[in-house]
């Protein structure tokens, strides 16, 4: 496995919950994802840096963002005003 950010940077970002932009890339393709899930994900979960389950049904909800209004609904509101 290869982590594209230096270890100190990954640690610091993990502590501030800003680790979403780090890329973790397998150094080989055969079984790399399985190895990552088996070896790294449990440690990240133990540290509270990786969710065990998602609370919501959409990525917006999981990230705490408002669900954007559909374009058709925006056009209706614009036409009414």
Tab-separated table of C-alpha atoms in Angstrom:
chain	number	residue	atom	x	y	z
A	1	UNK	CA	0.000	0.000	0.000
A	2	UNK	CA	1.118	3.559	-0.653
A	3	UNK	CA	-0.305	6.644	1.013
A	4	UNK	CA	0.219	9.734	-1.111
A	5	UNK	CA	0.527	12.171	1.813
A	6	UNK	CA	3.386	12.120	4.327
A	7	UNK	CA	2.526	10.253	7.580
A	8	UNK	CA	2.540	13.412	9.717
A	9	UNK	CA	0.115	15.098	7.343
A	10	UNK	CA	-2.245	12.115	7.384
A	11	UNK	CA	-2.127	12.006	11.184
A	12	UNK	CA	-2.768	15.745	11.529
A	13	UNK	CA	-5.622	15.707	9.037
A	14	UNK	CA	-7.135	12.659	10.692
A	15	UNK	CA	-7.197	14.414	14.045
A	16	UNK	CA	-8.957	17.440	12.556
A	17	UNK	CA	-11.327	15.256	10.521
A	18	UNK	CA	-10.008	16.695	7.264
A	19	UNK	CA	-8.618	13.465	5.862
A	20	UNK	CA	-11.134	13.206	3.029
A	21	UNK	CA	-8.700	14.561	0.426
A	22	UNK	CA	-5.905	12.061	1.052
A	23	UNK	CA	-5.578	9.362	-1.559
A	24	UNK	CA	-4.700	5.865	-0.479
A	25	UNK	CA	-3.532	3.864	-3.462
A	26	UNK	CA	-2.691	0.187	-3.645
A	27	UNK	CA	0.895	-0.503	-4.695
A	28	UNK	CA	-0.335	-3.578	-6.536
A	29	UNK	CA	-3.728	-4.634	-7.803
A	30	UNK	CA	-4.035	-8.249	-6.730
A	31	UNK	CA	-6.009	-8.234	-3.475
A	32	UNK	CA	-4.949	-4.697	-2.540
A	33	UNK	CA	-8.454	-3.472	-1.772
A	34	UNK	CA	-9.207	-6.532	0.341
A	35	UNK	CA	-5.939	-6.020	2.208
A	36	UNK	CA	-6.705	-2.338	2.795
A	37	UNK	CA	-10.207	-3.090	4.081
A	38	UNK	CA	-8.920	-5.863	6.329
A	39	UNK	CA	-5.862	-4.029	7.706
A	40	UNK	CA	-6.468	-0.266	7.571
A	41	UNK	CA	-10.213	0.334	7.853
A	42	UNK	CA	-10.557	-1.288	11.321
A	43	UNK	CA	-7.743	0.909	12.653
A	44	UNK	CA	-9.354	4.037	11.197
A	45	UNK	CA	-12.677	3.000	12.760
A	46	UNK	CA	-10.982	2.416	16.120
A	47	UNK	CA	-9.613	5.970	15.954
A	48	UNK	CA	-13.020	7.364	14.986
A	49	UNK	CA	-11.806	8.418	11.534
A	50	UNK	CA	-13.909	6.046	9.432
A	51	UNK	CA	-17.620	5.388	9.831
A	52	UNK	CA	-18.955	1.985	10.719
A	53	UNK	CA	-22.326	2.856	9.145
A	54	UNK	CA	-23.884	5.835	7.403
A	55	UNK	CA	-26.645	7.680	9.221
A	56	UNK	CA	-28.469	8.921	6.143
A	57	UNK	CA	-29.618	7.599	2.817
A	58	UNK	CA	-27.764	10.169	0.682
A	59	UNK	CA	-24.206	11.461	0.601
A	60	UNK	CA	-25.499	14.999	1.327
A	61	UNK	CA	-27.123	13.789	4.543
A	62	UNK	CA	-23.994	11.841	5.528
A	63	UNK	CA	-21.867	14.971	5.040
A	64	UNK	CA	-24.336	17.207	6.896
A	65	UNK	CA	-25.209	19.197	3.772
A	66	UNK	CA	-28.576	20.459	2.649
A	67	UNK	CA	-30.139	18.433	-0.124
A	68	UNK	CA	-30.153	20.690	-3.204
A	69	UNK	CA	-33.434	21.658	-4.789
A	70	UNK	CA	-34.197	19.934	-8.079
A	71	UNK	CA	-33.851	22.205	-11.127
A	72	UNK	CA	-37.518	21.756	-12.061
A	73	UNK	CA	-38.607	22.995	-8.627
A	74	UNK	CA	-36.315	26.041	-8.934
A	75	UNK	CA	-37.895	26.899	-12.298
A	76	UNK	CA	-41.394	26.663	-10.800
A	77	UNK	CA	-40.437	28.991	-7.944
A	78	UNK	CA	-38.860	31.472	-10.371
A	79	UNK	CA	-41.982	31.442	-12.558
A	80	UNK	CA	-44.212	32.095	-9.542
A	81	UNK	CA	-42.240	35.145	-8.400
